[in-house]
C-alpha positions as a printed Julia matrix, in Angstrom:
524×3 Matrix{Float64}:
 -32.36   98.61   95.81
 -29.35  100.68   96.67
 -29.38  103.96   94.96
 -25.81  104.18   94.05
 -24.11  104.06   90.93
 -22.01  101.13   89.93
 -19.15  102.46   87.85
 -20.05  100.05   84.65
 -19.28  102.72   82.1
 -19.92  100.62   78.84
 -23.25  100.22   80.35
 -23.92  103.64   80.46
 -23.1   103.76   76.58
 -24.67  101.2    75.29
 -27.88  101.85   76.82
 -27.66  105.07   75.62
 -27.39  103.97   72.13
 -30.21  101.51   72.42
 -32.28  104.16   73.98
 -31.59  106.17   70.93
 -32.08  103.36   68.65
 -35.74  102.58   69.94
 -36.25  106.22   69.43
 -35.42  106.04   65.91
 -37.26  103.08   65.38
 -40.25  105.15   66.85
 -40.49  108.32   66.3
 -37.8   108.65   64.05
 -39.47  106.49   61.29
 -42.9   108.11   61.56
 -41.24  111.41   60.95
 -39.03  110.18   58.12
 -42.27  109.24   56.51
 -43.92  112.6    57.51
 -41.36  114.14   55.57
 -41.69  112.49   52.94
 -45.38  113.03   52.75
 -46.29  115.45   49.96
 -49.38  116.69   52.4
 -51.59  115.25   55.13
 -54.49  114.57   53.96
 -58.12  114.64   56.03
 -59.57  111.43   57.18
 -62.02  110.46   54.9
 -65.44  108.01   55.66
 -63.39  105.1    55.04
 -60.78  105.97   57.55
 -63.37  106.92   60.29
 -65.18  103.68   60.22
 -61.7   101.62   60.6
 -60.99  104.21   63.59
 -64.57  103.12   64.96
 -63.96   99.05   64.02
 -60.76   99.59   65.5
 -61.57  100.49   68.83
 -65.04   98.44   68.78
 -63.36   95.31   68.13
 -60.64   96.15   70.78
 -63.5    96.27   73.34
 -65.53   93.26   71.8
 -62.05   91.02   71.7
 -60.71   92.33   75.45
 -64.19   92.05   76.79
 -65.01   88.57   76.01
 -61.36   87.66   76.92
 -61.62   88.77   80.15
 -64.81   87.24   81.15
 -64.24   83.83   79.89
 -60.47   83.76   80.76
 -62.45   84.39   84.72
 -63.72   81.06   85.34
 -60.88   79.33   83.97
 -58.62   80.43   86.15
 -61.41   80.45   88.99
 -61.11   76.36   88.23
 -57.24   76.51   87.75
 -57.17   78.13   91.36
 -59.11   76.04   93.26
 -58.23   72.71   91.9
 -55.79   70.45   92.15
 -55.79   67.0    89.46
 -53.03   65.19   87.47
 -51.53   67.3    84.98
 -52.77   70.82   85.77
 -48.96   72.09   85.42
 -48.82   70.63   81.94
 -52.88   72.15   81.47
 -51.44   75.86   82.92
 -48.05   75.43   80.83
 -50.28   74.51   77.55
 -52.23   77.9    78.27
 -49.12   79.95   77.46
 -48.47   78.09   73.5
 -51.19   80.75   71.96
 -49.26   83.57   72.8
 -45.65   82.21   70.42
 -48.1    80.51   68.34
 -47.45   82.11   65.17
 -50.86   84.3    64.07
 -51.16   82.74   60.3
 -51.19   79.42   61.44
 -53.66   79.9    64.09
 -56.29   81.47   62.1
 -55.8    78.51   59.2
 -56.69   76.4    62.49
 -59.81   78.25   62.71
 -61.09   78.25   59.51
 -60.8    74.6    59.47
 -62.54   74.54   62.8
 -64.96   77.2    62.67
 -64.78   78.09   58.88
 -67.59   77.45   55.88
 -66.42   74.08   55.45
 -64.85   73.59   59.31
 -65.98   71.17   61.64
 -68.53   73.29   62.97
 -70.35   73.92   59.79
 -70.05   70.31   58.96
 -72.41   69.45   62.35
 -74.34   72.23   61.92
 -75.06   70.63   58.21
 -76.22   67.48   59.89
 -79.31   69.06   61.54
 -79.94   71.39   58.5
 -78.63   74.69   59.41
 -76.58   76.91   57.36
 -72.85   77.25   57.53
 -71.09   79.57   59.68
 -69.62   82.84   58.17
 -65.89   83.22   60.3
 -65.03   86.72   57.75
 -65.68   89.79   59.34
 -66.19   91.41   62.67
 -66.76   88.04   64.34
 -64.11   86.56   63.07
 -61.67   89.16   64.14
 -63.17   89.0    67.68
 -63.01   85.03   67.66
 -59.32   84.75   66.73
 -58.13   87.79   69.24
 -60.54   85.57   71.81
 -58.22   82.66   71.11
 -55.16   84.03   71.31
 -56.16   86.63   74.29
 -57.83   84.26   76.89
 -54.71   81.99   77.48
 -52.95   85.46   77.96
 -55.79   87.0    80.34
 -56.03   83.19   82.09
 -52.0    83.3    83.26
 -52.42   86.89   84.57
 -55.46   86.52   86.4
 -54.36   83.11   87.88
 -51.46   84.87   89.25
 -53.69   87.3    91.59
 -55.28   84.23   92.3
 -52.57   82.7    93.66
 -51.44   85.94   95.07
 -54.36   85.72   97.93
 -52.51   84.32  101.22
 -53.47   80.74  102.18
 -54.43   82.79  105.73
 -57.27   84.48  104.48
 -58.89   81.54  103.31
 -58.52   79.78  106.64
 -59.97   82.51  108.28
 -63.05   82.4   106.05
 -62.75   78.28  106.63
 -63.36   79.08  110.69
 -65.41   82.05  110.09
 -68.07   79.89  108.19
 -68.17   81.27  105.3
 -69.7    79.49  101.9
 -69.09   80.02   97.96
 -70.55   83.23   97.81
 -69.08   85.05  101.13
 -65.69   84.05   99.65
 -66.23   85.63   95.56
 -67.66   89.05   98.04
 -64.97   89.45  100.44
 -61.82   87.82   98.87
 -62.34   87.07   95.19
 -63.99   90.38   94.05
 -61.59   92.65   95.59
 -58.93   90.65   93.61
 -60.66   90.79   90.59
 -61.51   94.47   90.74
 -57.56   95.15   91.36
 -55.99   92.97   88.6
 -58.93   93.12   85.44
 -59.19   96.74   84.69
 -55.43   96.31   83.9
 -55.37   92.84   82.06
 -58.22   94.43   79.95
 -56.15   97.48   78.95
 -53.2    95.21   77.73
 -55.55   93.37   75.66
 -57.18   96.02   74.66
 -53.75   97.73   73.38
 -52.68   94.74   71.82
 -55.68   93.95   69.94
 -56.16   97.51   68.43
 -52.25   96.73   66.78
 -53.33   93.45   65.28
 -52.53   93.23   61.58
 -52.15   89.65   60.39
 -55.62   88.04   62.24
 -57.45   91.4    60.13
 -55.8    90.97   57.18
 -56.75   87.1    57.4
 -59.88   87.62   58.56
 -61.06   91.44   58.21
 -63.34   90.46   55.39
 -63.53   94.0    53.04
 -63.89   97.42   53.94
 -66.47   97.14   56.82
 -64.21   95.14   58.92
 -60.44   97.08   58.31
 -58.64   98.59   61.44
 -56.35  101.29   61.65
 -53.18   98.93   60.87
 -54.75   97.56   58.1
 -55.62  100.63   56.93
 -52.08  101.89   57.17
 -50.76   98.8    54.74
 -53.3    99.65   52.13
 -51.81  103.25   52.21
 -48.55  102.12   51.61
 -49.48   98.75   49.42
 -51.66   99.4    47.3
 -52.28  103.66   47.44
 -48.48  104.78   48.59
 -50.47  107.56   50.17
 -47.41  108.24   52.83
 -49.34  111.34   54.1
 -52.43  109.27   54.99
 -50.25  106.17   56.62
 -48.32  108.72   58.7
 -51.54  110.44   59.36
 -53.26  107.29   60.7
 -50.17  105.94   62.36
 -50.29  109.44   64.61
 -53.22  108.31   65.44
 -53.27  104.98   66.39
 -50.1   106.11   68.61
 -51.94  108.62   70.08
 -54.3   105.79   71.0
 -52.05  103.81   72.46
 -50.55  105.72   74.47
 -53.77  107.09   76.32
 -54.84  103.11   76.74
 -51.12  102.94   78.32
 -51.49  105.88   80.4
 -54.96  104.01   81.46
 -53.74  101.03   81.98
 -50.95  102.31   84.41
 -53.17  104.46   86.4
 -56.28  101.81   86.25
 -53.69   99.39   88.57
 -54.42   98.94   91.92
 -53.11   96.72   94.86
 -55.65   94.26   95.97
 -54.7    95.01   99.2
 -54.79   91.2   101.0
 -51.59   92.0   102.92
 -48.47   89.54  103.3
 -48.68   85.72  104.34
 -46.55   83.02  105.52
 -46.14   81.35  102.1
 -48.18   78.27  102.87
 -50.04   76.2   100.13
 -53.68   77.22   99.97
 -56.04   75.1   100.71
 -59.66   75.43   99.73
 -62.54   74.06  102.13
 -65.1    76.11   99.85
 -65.03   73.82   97.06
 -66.43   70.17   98.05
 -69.86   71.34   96.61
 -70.87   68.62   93.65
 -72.61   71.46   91.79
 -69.13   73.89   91.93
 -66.83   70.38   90.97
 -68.78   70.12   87.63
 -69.0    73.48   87.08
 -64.91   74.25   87.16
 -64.45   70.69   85.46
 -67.1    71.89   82.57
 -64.83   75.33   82.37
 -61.65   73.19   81.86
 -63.42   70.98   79.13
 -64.36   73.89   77.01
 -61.34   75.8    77.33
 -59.06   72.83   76.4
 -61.51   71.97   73.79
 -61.28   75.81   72.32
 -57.89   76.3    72.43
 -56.46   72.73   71.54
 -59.04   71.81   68.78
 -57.75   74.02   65.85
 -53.75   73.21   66.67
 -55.05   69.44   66.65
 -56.72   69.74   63.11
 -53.39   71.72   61.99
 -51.46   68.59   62.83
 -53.88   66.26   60.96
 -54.21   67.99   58.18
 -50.58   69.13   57.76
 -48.69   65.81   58.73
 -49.68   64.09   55.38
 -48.77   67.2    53.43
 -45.25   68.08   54.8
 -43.24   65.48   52.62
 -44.84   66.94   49.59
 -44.56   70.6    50.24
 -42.56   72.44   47.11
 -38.82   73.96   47.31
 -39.91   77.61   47.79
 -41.32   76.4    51.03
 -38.43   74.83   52.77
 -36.25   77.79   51.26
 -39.33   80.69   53.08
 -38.68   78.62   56.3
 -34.68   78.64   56.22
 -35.32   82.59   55.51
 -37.56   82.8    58.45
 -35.11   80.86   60.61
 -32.11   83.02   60.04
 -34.53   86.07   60.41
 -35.62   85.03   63.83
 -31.81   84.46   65.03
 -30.95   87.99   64.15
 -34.34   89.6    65.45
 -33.63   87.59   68.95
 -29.96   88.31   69.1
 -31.09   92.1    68.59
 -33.81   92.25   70.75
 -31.62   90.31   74.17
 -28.91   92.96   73.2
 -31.34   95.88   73.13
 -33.14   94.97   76.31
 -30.55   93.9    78.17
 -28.39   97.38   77.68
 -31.5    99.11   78.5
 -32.29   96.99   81.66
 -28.53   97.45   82.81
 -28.79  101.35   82.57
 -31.79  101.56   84.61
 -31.0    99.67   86.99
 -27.18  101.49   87.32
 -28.82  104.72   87.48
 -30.82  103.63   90.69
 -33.53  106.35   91.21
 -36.97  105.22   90.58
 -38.02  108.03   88.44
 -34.94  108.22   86.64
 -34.94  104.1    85.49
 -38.68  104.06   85.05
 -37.79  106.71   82.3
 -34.74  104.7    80.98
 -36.81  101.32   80.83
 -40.26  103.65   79.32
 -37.76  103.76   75.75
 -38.47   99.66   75.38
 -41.98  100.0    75.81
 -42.36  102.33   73.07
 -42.6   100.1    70.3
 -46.07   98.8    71.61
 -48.09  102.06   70.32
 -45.67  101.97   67.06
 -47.01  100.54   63.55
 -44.54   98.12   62.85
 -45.7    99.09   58.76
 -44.6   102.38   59.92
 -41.16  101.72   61.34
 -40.93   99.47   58.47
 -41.35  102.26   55.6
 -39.71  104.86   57.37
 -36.31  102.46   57.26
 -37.15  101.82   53.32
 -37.55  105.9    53.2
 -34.02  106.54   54.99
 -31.87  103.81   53.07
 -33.67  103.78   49.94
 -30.51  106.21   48.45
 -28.72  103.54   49.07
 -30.39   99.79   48.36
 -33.11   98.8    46.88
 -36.03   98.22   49.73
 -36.4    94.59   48.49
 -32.92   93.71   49.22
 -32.91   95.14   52.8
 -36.1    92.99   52.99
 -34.86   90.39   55.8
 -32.25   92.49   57.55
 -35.47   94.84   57.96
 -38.07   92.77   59.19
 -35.52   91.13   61.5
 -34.82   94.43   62.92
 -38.31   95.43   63.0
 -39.83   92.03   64.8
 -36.79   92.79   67.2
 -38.32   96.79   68.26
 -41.89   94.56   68.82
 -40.95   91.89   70.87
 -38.64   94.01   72.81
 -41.1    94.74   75.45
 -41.48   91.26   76.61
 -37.72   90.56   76.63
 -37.33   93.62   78.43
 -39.74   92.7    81.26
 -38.42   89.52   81.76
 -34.88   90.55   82.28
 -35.31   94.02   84.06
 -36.48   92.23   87.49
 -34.31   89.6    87.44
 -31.24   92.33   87.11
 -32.91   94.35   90.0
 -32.66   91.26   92.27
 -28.93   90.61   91.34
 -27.95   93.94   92.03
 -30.07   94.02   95.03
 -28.36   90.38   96.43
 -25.25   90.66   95.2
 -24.29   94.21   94.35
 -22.93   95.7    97.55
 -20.48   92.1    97.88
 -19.4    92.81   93.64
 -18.84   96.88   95.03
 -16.66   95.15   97.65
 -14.54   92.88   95.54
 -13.63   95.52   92.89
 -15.68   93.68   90.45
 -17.11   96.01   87.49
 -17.36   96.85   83.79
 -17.11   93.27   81.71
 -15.96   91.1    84.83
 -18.96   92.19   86.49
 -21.0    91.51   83.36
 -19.04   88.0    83.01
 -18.77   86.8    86.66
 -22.23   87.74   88.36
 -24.84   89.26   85.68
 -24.61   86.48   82.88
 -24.32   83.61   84.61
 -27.37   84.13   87.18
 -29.4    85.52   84.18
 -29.52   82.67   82.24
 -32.65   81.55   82.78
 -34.72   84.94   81.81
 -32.29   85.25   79.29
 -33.16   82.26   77.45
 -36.78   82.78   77.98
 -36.75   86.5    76.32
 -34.44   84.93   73.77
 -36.91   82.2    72.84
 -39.95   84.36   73.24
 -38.47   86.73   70.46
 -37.53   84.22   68.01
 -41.05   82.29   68.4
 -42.73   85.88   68.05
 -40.2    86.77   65.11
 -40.69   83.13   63.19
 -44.33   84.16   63.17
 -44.67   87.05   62.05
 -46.05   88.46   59.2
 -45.92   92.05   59.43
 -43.36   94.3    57.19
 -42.52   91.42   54.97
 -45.72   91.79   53.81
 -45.01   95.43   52.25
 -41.79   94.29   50.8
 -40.6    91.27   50.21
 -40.51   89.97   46.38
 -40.79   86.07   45.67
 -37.2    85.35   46.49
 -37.22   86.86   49.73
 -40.16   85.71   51.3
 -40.55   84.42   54.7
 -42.68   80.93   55.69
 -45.55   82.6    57.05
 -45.53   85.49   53.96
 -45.09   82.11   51.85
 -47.98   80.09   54.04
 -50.48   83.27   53.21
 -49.83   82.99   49.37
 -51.18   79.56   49.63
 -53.91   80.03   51.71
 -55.25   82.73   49.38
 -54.15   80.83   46.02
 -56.67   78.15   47.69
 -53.7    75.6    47.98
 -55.1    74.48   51.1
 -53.62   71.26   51.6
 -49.76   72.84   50.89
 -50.81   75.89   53.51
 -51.75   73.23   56.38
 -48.44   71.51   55.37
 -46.65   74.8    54.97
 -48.69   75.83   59.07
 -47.53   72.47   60.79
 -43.66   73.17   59.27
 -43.89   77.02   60.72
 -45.38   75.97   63.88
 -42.67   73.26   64.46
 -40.35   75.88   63.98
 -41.29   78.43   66.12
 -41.59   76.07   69.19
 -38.54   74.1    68.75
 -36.76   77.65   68.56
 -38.47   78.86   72.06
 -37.92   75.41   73.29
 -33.91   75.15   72.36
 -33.12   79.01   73.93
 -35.61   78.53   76.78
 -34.14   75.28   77.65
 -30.57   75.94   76.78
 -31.3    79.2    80.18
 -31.9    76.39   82.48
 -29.49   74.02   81.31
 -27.28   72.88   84.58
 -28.3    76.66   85.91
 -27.47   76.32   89.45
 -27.32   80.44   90.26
C-alpha cells in the first residue's frame, strides 16, 4: 500500500467524528452511568456465580463449536456433490438469523413438548429439560458452528493444491495427510476461531434471557439488565459492565496474539484435488457429518415455517405495527453503521502507516467488549433532561444495534478500500481526482458489492435484535422481536411462531434486497 497521504480532507473529518462517536458510545456511556452511580457497590454471591457461568458457558459453547464445526468442514473440503455451494451458502443464515426466533425453533425441536421429547416419549423416557446451562450451550452451538464451519473451511481451502500432490506421489494415506498438512492448519486457524466465539458468546443476552432458566444460569449481561430493570442499581451495572469489558478485551488481546500463519507457503492457484479420499469408510463418514449438520441446523427453521405459515394471516394489529417499527429501525441502524464504518475505513487507509490505521480502524472494534444495556442507559442518562427515555426508544436502539454490528461492516469494507487504493490510487493521484470526485468516481462505484453486504448484514442483525428495547420500550414502541418475546412468555405460542416466521422473513429479505442491490450490474 503506498504510504502517502491522499489529500481527501472531509475524510479526515469525518472519521474523526466517527472515531469520537464510537468512543462515546463506549466509554463515554459507561462513564455517564458511573457518574450517575450513587456508589459502587461489591460483588455479591450472586454476581460471582454469573461471572463463573459466564465464562464456563463461553468455554462449554466455543468448545463444542469448534470441534463439531471440524469435521464439517473436513467433509465440505474434500468433497465435491451437487449443491455444496447452496449447502456452504445455507451455513452462513444462522449468523442474520434473528436470536428470538431461533431459540422458539429449539424449543419446538428440542423443548418439553419438541420433537425430541415426543420420540423419546415413544420408548418411555422422560422429556428433555432445554432451560438452563444446556440450553444456553445448545443454542450458542447452533448459532456458533455455521460461524466456526465458514472460517475453518477457509484455511482449508487456503492449503495449495501442490502440497497435496506432493503427498499424492509421496504415498501418503488419511492419516500422513491430518499429521503433516491438516494439523498444522488446524493448530494455526482454531485457537483464534475459538477466541471469537468465545468473546461473542460471553456478550450473549437474548439466547440467556430465553433460555438462562433462574439465577443459576444468569451471565454477566443478564445480570447487568436486572440491575437496570428490575433493581436500577446503576453502580452495580456499571460495576459489572467494567468487568465484562475488562474481559473482553484480554480474550481480544488473546485472540490477536493466539494467531499464527500456518505456514504452507504460496501456490499456483490450481483446484485441489484430493486422491486421499476414495476410502468407502472416509465417504460415509463425511456424508454422515453433512447429514447431521444439515439435520441440526435446518430442523428448527423448518418447524418455524410449519408452525408459523398457518398462523401469519391471523396474527393481531400490534404485530404488523412491532414489525413496521422494526423495519424502519433497521434502515436507520444500517444507514448509520455503512456511514460509521466507511468514514473510519477511509481514514485509515488515508493515513497509510500500519500502526497508525490499525489504531484508527481499533475505534470500530470497540463496541464488541461494550454492553449494548450499557451504551443503551448511558444515552437515556445523558438526554433524559431533555425527553423522556421511552420516546427516544427507537432512535436509540437503532443507534445502538448500529455501534454492534459495526465491526462486521467495518471488516468487510476496510480490505476492499485497501485494494482500491492499492490498484487505483497512484492513477486517481495522477488525474487530480480527490475529495467527493474521488469518493464518487472510483471508491463508490467499485465498493458496491461489500457495501451492500455490510449494509444487509446490519439491517438483518438490527431486525433481530432484542437488546436495549428490552430496557425501554413501552407497548407502543415495541419492536417485532420485543413483541415476539411477549408472546412466547404469555404462552401464545401459536401467535409467537406466526409472529417468528414474519420476523425471519424480514430480516432475510432485508439482507437479501441490500446484498443483492451491491452486485446488481457491478462490473468494477
Amino acid at each position: 500500500m503506498a504510504k502517502r497521504l491522499v489529500p481527501i480532507k472531509p475524510v479526515y473529518g469525518l472519521g474523526a467524528v466517527s472515531a469520537a462517536l464510537i468512543l462515546l458510545l463506549t466509554l463515554g456511556t459507561l462513564a455517564a452511568v458511573v457518574t450517575r452511580a450513587e456508589g459502587v457497590s461489591a460483588l455479591r454471591p450472586a454476581d460471582w456465580a454469573a461471572l463463573r457461568f459466564t465464562l464456563w458457558q463461553a468455554f462449554l459453547s466455543a468448545s463444542l463449536s469448534v470441534l463439531l464445526a471440524v469435521p464439517v468442514a473436513r467433509a465440505l473440503a474434500r468433497r465435491q456433490f451437487f449443491g455444496r455451494s447452496a449447502l456452504v451458502t445455507l451455513l452462513g443464515a444462522p449468523f442474520i438469523l434473528p436470536v428470538i426466533v431461533a431459540v422458539l425453533g429449539l424449543l419446538a425441536v428440542f423443548g418439553r413438548s419438541g420433537i425430541l421429547s415426543t420420540m423419546l416419549g415413544w420408548v418411555g423416557l422422560p422429556p428433555v429439560h432445554i432451560y438452563g446451562l444446556h440450553g444456553v450451550v445448545l443454542a450458542h452451538v447452533f448459532f456458533n458452528i455455521p460461524l466456526a464451519t465458514r472460517l475453518i473451511l477457509q484455511g482449508w481451502l487456503a492449503i495449495p493444491a501442490e502440497r497435496f500432490r506432493l503427498a499424492a506421489s509421496l504415498g501418503f494415506d488419511n492419516a500422513d495427510i491430518q499429521r503433516v498438512l491438516e494439523w498444522p492448519m488446524l493448530r494455526a486457524v482454531v485457537p483464534g476461531i475459538f477466541m471469537v466465539i468465545f468473546l461473542l458468546c460471553m456478550t450473549s443476552f437474548a439466547v440467556v434471557l430465553a433460555l438462562g432458566g433462574g439465577p443459576k444460569a444468569t451471565t454477566l449481561e443478564l445480570a447487568i439488565y436486572q440491575a437496570f430493570r428490575f433493581d436500577f442499581d446503576l453502580g452495580k451495572a456499571a460495576l459489572l459492565a467494567v468487568i465484562q469489558f475488562g474481559l473482553c478485551a484480554v480474550v481480544a488481546v488473546i485472540a490477536w496474539r493466539v494467531a499464527t500463519p500456518a505456514g504452507m507457503g504460496a501456490g499456483l492457484d490450481r483446484t485441489v484435488e484430493r486422491w486421499d479420499t476414495s476410502n468407502p469408510v472416509l465417504r460415509a463418514q463425511d456424508f454422515t457429518v453433512l447429514v447431521f449438520a444439515k439435520l441440526f441446523l435446518l430442523t428448527p427453521l423448518v418447524v418455524i415455517f410449519l408452525k408459523g405459515a398457518g398462523a401469519v394471516w391471523t396474527l393481531p394489529d400490534v404485530v404488523w405495527w412491532s414489525a413496521f417499527r422494526s423495519v424502519l429501525v433497521a434502515l436507520g441502524s444500517a444507514a448509520l453503521a455503512i456511514s460509521l464504518a466507511l468514514s473510519l475505513a477511509l481514514l485509515a487507509v488515508k493515513l497509510g502507516q500500519k500502526r497508525t490505521a490499525g489504531f484508527v480502524e481499533g475505534f470500530g472494534y470497540l463496541t464488541i467488549a461494550a454492553s449494548p444495556l450499557v451504551v443503551g442507559t448511558g444515552l437515556f442518562i445523558m438526554i433524559f433532561p431533555f425527553a423522556r427515555p421511552s420516546d427516544l426508544a427507537l432512535p436509540v436502539t437503532a443507534i445502538v444495534n448500529a455501534a454492534m454490528s459495526l465491526p462486521f461492516a467495518l471488516r468487510a469494507l476496510s480490505p476492499a478500500l485497501r485494494d482500491i487504493e492499492n490498484d487505483f490510487g497512484r492513477l486517481a493521484d495522477s488525474l487530480g481526482l480527490s475529495g467527493w470526485s474521488r469518493m464518487r468516481l472510483l471508491i463508490l462505484p467499485r465498493m458496491r458489492r461489500p457495501l451492500g453486504f455490510a449494509a444487509g448484514l446490519a439491517a438483518a442483525l438490527s431486525m433481530g435484535d432484542l437488546g436495549v428495547i428490552a430496557l425501554f420500550a413501552d407497548p407502543e414502541s415495541a419492536t417485532l422481536p420485543l413483541q415476539m418475546f411477549r408472546l412466547m412468555t404469555a404462552y401464545r405460542m401459536g401467535d409467537a411462531a406466526g409472529a417468528a416466521l414474519v420476523l425471519l422473513a424480514l430480516s432475510l429479505c432485508l439482507f437479501w434486497v441490500f446484498d443483492r442491490g451491491g452486485r446488481v450490474d457491478a462490473d468494477t
